[in-house]
XYZ file of C-alpha atoms in Angstrom:
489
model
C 5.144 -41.033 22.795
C 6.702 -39.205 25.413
C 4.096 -37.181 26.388
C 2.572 -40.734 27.047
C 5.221 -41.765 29.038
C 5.467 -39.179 30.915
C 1.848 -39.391 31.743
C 1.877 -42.681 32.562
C 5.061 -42.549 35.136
C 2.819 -39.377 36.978
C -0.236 -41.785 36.831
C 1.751 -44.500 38.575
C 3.569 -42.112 41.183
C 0.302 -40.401 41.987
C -1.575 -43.844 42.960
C 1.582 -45.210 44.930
C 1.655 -41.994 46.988
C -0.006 -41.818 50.254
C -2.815 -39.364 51.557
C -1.870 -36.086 53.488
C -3.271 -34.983 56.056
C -4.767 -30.978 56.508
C -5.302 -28.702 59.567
C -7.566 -25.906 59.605
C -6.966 -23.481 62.557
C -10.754 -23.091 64.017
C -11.276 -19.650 64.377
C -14.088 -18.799 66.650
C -17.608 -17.727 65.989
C -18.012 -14.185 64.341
C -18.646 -12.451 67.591
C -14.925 -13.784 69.382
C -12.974 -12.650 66.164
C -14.523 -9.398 65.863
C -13.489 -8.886 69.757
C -9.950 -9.966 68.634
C -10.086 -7.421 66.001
C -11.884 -4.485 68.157
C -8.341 -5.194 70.836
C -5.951 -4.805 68.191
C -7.610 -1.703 66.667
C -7.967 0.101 70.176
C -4.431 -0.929 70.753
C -2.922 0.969 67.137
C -4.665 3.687 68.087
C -3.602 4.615 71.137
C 0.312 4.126 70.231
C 0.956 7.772 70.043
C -1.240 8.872 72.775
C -0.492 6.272 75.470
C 1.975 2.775 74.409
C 1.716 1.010 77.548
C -1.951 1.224 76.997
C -1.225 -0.192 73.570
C 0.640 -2.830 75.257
C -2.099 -3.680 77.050
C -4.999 -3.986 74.172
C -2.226 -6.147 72.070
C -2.013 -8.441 75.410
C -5.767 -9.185 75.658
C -6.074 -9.298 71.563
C -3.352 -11.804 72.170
C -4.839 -13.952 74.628
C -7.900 -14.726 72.989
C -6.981 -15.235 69.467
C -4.629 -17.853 70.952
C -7.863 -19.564 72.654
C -9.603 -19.061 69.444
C -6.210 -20.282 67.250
C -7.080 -17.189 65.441
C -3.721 -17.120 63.233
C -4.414 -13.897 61.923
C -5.783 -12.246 65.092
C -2.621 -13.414 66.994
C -0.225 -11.905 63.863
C -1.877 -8.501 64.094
C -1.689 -8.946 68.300
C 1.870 -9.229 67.825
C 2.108 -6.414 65.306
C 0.711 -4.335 67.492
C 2.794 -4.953 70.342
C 6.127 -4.714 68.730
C 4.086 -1.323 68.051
C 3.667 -0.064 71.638
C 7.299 -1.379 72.427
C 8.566 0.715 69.381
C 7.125 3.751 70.838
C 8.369 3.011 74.340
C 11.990 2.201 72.621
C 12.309 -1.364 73.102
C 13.563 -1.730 70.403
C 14.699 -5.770 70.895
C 10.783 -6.699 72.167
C 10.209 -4.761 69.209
C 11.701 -6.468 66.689
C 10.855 -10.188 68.358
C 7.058 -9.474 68.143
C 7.431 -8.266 64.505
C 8.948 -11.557 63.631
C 6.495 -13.593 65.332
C 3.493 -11.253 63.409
C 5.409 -12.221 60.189
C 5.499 -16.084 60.991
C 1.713 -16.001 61.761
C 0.666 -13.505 58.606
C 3.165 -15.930 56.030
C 1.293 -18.924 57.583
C -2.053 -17.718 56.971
C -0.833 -16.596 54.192
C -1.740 -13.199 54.644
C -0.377 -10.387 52.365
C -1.463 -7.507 53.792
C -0.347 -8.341 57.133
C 2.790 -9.113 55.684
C 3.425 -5.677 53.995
C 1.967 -3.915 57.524
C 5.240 -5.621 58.951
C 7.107 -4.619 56.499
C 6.221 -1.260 57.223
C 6.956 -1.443 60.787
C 10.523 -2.902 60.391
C 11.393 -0.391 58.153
C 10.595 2.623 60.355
C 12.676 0.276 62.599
C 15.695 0.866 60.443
C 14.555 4.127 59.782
C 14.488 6.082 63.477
C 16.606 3.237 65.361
C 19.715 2.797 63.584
C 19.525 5.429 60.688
C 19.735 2.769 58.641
C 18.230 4.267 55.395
C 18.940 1.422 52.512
C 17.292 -1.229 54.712
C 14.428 1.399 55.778
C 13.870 1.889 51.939
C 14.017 -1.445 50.892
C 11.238 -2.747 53.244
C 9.049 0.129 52.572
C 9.207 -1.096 48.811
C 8.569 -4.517 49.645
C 5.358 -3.623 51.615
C 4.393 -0.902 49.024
C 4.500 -3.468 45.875
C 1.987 -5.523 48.335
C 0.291 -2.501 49.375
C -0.501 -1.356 45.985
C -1.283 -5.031 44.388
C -4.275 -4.924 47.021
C -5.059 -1.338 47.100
C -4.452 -0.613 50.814
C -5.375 3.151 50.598
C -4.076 3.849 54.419
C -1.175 1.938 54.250
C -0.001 3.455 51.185
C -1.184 6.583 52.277
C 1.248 5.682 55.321
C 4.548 4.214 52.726
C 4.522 7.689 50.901
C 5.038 9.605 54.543
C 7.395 6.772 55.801
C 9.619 7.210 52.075
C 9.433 10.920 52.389
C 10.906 10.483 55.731
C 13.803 8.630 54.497
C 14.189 10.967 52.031
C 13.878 13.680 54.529
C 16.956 12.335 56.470
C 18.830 11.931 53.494
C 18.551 15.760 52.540
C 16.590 14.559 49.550
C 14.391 17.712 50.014
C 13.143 17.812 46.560
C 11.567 14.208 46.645
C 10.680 14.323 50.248
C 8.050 17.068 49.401
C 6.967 15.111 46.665
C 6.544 12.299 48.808
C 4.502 14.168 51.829
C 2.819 15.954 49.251
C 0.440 12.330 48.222
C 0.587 11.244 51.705
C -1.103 14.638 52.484
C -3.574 14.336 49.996
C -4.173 10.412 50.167
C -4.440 10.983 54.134
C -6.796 13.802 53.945
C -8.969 12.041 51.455
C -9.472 8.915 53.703
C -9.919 11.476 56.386
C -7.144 9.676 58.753
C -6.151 12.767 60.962
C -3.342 10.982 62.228
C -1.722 10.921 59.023
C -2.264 14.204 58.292
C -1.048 15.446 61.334
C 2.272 13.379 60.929
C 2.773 14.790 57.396
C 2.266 18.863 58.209
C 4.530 18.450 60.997
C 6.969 16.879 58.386
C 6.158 19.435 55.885
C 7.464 21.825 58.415
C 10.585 20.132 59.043
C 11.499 19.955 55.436
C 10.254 23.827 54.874
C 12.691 25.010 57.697
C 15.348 23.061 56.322
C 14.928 25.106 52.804
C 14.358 28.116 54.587
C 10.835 29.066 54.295
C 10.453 29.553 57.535
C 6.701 31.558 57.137
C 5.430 28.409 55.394
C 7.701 25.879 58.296
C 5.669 28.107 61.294
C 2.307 27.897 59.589
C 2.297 23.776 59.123
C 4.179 23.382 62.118
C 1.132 25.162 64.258
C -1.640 23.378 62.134
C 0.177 20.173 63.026
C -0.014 20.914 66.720
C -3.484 22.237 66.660
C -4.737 19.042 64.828
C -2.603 16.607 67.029
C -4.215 17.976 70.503
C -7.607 17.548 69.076
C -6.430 13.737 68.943
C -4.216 14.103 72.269
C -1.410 13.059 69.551
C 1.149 13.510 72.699
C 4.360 12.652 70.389
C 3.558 14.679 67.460
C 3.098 17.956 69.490
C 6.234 17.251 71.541
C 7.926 16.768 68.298
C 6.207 19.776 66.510
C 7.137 21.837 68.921
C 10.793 21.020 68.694
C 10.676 21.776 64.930
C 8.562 24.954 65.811
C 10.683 25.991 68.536
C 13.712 26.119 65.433
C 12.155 28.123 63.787
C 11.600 30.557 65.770
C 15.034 30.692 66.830
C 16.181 31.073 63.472
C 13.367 34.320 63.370
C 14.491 35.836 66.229
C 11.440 35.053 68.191
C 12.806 33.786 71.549
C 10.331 34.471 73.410
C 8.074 31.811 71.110
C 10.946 29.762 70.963
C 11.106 29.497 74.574
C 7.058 28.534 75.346
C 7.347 25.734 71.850
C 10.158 24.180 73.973
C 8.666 24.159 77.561
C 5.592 23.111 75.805
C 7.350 20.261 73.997
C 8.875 18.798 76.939
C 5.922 18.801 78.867
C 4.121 16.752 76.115
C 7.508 14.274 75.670
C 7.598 12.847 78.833
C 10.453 10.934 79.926
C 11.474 10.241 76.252
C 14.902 9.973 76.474
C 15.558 10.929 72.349
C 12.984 13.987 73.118
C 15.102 15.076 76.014
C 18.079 15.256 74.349
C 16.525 17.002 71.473
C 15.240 19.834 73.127
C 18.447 20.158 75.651
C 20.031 21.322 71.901
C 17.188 23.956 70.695
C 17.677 24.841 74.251
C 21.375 25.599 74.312
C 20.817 26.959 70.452
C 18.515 29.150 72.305
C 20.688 30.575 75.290
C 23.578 31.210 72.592
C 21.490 33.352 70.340
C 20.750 35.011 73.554
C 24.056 35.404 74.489
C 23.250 34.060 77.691
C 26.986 31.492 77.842
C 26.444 29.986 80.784
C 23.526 28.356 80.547
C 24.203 27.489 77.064
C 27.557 25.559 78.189
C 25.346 23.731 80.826
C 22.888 22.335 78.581
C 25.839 21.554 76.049
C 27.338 19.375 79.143
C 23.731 17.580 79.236
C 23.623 16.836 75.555
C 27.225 15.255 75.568
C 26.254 13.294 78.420
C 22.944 12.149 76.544
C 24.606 11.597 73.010
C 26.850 9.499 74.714
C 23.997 6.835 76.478
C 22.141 7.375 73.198
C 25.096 6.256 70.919
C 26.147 3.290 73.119
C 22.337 2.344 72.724
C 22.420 3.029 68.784
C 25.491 0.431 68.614
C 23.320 -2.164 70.302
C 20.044 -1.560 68.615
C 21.880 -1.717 65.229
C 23.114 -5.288 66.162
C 20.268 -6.413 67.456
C 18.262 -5.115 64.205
C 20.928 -7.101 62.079
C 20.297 -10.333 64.059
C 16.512 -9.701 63.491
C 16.715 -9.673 59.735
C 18.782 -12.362 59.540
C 16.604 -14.687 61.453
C 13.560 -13.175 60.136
C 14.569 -13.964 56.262
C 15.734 -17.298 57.920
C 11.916 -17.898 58.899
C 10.966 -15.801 55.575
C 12.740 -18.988 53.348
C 11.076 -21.751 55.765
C 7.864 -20.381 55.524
C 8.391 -20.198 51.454
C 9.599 -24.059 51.516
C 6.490 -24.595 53.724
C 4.124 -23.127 51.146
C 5.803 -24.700 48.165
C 5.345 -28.109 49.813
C 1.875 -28.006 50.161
C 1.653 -26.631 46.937
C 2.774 -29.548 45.181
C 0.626 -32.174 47.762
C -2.457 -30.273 46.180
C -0.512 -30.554 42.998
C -0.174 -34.442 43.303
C -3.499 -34.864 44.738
C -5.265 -33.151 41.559
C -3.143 -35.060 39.226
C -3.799 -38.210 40.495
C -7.556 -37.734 39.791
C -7.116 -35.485 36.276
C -3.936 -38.462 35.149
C -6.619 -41.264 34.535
C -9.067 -39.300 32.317
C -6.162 -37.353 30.284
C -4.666 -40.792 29.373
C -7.606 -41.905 27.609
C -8.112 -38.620 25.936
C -4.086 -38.357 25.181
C -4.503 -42.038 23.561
C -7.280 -40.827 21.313
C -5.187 -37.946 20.419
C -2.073 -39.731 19.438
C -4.029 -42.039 17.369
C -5.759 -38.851 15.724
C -2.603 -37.220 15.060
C -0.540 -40.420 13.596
C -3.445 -40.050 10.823
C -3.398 -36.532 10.771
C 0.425 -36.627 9.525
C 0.019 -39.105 6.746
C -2.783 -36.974 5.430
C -0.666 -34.070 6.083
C 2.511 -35.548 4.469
C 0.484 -36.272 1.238
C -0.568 -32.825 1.186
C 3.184 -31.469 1.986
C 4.275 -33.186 -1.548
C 1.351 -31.783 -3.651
C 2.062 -28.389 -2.280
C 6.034 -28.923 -2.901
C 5.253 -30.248 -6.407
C 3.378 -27.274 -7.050
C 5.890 -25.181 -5.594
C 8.226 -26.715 -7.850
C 6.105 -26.006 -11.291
C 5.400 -21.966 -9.973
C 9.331 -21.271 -9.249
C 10.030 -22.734 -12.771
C 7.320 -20.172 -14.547
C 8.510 -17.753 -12.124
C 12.332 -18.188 -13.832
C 10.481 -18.082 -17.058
C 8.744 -14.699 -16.262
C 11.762 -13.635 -14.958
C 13.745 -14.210 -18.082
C 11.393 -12.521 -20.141
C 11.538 -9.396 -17.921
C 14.970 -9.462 -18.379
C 14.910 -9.265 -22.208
C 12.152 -6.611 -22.123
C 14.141 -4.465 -19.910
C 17.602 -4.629 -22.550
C 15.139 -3.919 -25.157
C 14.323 -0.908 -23.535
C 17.303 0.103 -22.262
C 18.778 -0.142 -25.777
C 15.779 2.063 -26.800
C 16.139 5.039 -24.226
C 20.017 5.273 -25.294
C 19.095 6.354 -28.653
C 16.520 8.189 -27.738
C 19.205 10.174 -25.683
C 21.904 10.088 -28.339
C 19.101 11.752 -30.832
C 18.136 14.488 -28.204
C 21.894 15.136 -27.414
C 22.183 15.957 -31.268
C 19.070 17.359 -31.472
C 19.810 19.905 -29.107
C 23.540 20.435 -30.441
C 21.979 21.340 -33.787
C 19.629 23.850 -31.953
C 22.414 25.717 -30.637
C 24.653 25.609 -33.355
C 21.539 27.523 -35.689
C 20.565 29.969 -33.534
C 23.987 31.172 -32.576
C 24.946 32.856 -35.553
C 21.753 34.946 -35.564
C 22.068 35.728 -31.791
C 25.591 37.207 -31.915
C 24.027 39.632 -35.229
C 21.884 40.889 -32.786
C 24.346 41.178 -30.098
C 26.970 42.834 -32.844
C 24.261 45.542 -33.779
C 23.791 46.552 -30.386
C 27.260 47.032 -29.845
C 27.445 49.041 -33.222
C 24.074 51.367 -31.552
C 25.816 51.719 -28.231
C 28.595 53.344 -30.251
C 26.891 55.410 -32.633
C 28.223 53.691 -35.569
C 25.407 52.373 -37.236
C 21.862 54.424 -38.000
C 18.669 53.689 -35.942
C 17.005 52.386 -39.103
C 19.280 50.244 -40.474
C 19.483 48.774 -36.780
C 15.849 48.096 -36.611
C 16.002 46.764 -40.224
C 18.864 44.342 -39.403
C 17.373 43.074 -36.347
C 14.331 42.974 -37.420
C 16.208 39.982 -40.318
C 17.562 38.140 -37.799
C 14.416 37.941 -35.831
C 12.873 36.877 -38.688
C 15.928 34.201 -39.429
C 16.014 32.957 -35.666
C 11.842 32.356 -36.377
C 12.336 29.981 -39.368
C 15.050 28.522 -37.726
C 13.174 27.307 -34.555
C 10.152 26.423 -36.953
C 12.234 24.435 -39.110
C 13.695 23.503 -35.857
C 10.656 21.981 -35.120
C 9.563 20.288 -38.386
C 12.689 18.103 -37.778
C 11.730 17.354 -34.452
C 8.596 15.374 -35.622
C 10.227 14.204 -38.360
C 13.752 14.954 -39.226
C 14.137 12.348 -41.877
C 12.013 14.366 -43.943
C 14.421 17.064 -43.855
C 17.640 14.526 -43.994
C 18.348 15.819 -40.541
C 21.061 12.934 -39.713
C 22.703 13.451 -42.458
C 23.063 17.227 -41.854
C 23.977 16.929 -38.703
C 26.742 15.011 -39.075
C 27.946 16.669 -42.324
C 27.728 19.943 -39.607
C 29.929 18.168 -37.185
């Protein structure tokens, strides 16, 4: 009945309850979208060759998916502007076009989107503000989504990004792990990008151990395969790790071209220039050469310094970005879990009407059901009842049959126990004859005949003994055995 109840009070809320309205965003015809998509893809690909040029592609994605209302065109458009802006080092426009790519991707309800995001925050935390735990904790989150949908590249992409981490960490071990499958995912989808990103990694991490053959040979692969793609960051940053190397050979003279090489490719990077100002003064110190080594240890102070006051900024920025971003994160959930229930409500209030009737029938059905059943219950516990009582009944007899028994096996012990007292007490005096006419041979006091013929008798006694012996084994009342025993003992 309160199943019934229940049913009916959902019945009666679902009819009372007024009709929702639903939006669907119109998205173009296929031609438009595809456009959309062609912008954003031109855009991510040009983000370490040229990022104002990715800038630019997001901006045009951007403007038509919004004259479309192409939610998911104008999520990715943002995505991959807070791209180009992360490789130009905005790091605020950054994080602002991330968070507006999340809102559109949650709305749509887009997953993968989502965990691309949650890729690009991370490396956020990861190269902005050093950040590691937050870095790490994003990458999961887009992983688990990565690998419920089997996004090969972006996986491919989450193992280089965790081997980073791990890289920074001086996890060496499980960073080479890591860039190991993101080598061999990368290089099985063919994404030369990827595989560019994790040799020059792979080098990094081999320096760091000191294998510096191995560090030199991925470290020129990387930079061979990243100007065959005009990759201009990875070589500038190749170089850097190549130029290391070589002054940890002794090679200045190769450490010298990787670093003019490396700042021609870096631009105006501001991180790059500081980075190579240090290999640089490394450089003039191995040389000995003191004075220019102090001058370009003047220029690093004086670029740590701008680069830390920026580092304290971008990590409170970053902080205000997460917060508002899980802010919009719970809205968008509430958002979701509303409509959720509307459909919920909606359904009911069609299914309520027909599952009354059938919960009526059902009710009536099992009312009859549970007589029947009760009837049943008492034959069963009656004959219960008469089995436990022949069950007691067995039981006791067992019980007797196992005293009788018992009682049995004792004197069947108490016999043997005499039985085998008798047996020893018969052959005993025989055995020490034999053992006293030994003892008589040993010491010449007895002849060799009369030794044979004396053994030879109580051989012959210990024989009738152990036949007799046996006679009163299978049936010693024939020979009085109980008696003798006892008159023995």
């Amino acid at each position: 009945m309160k199943i019934f109840n229940f049913l009916v009070f959902l019945f009666l809320i679902c009819t009372s309850s007024t009709g929702y309205g639903s939006s669907v965003a119109y998205e173009g015809t296929k031609e438009d979208t595809s456009r959309v998509i062609e912008l954003n893809i031109l855009g991510n690909n040009s983000r370490l060759t040229d990022p104002q040029q990715t800038l630019e592609y997001a901006n045009l994605a951007l403007a038509l998916a919004r004259k479309l209302n192409y939610d998911n065109g104008i999520a990715e458009a943002y995505r991959v502007k807070g791209i180009g802006n992360y490789y130009k080092f905005q790091t605020d426009s950054a994080v602002q076009n991330y968070l507006e790519s999340l809102n559109y991707f949650s709305r749509s309800g887009n997953l993968g989107g989502q965990a691309k995001v949650y890729n690009n925050i991370g490396n956020l935390y990861l190269t902005m503000t050093k950040d590691y735990g937050n870095a790490l904790t994003y990458f999961r989150k887009a992983f688990v989504i990565a690998k419920k949908l089997n996004l090969q590249s972006l996986i491919a992409g989450l193992y280089l990004n965790i081997a980073s981490t791990y890289q920074r960490q001086n996890f060496y071990t499980k960073s080479l792990e890591y860039y190991g499958k993101s080598y061999a995912l990368f290089t099985e989808l063919k994404i030369t990008t990827g595989i560019t990103q994790c040799l020059q990694n792979l080098s990094a991490v081999h320096k760091k151990l000191g294998h510096l053959e191995t560090a030199e040979k991925y470290a020129l692969e990387a930079i061979e395969k990243a100007k065959a793609v005009d990759e201009n960051f990875t070589v500038a940053s190749t170089n850097l790790t190549l130029s290391g190397i070589y002054v940890t050979m002794g090679k200045y003279r190769e450490a010298q071209k990787a670093i003019d090489e490396g700042r021609e490719y870096a631009g105006t990077d501001k991180n790059f220039k500081r980075d190579f100002l240090v290999i640089s003064y490394t450089l003039e110190s191995k040389r000995n050469n003191y004075k220019k080594a102090f001058e370009y240890l003047q220029q690093v102070y004086k670029e740590e310094s701008e680069l830390y006051s920026n580092d304290a900024s971008e990590k409170y920025k970053l902080q205000e970005a997460k917060n508002k971003q899980e802010q919009i994160q719970k809205e968008n959930e509430l958002t979701i879990e509303r409509q959720k229930n509307n459909i919920l409500f909606v359904w009911a209030s069609v299914i309520v009407s027909v599952l009354l009737v059938v919960v009526i029938v059902l009710l009536t059905g099992n009312v009859r059901k549970k007589a029947k059943t009760n009837k049943q219950l008492t034959a069963l516990n009656l004959e219960i009842s008469t089995q436990k009582e022949n069950l007691d009944r067995i039981n006791h007899n067992l019980e007797e049959i196992i005293d009788e028994r018992t009682r049995d096996l004792k004197i069947k012990n108490k016999k043997l126990s005499e039985y085998s007292s008798h047996l020893s007490h018969q052959i005993r005096g025989p055995v020490a004859t034999l053992k006293g006419l030994m003892n008589l041979d040993k010491e010449g006091l007895i002849d060799k005949d009369e030794v044979i013929q004396q053994m030879e008798k109580c051989v012959n006694d210990i024989d009738d003994k152990i036949l007799h012996i046996n006679d009163m084994l299978h049936d010693p009342h024939k020979y009085g055995f109980k008696s003798e025993l006892h008159k023995d003992l």
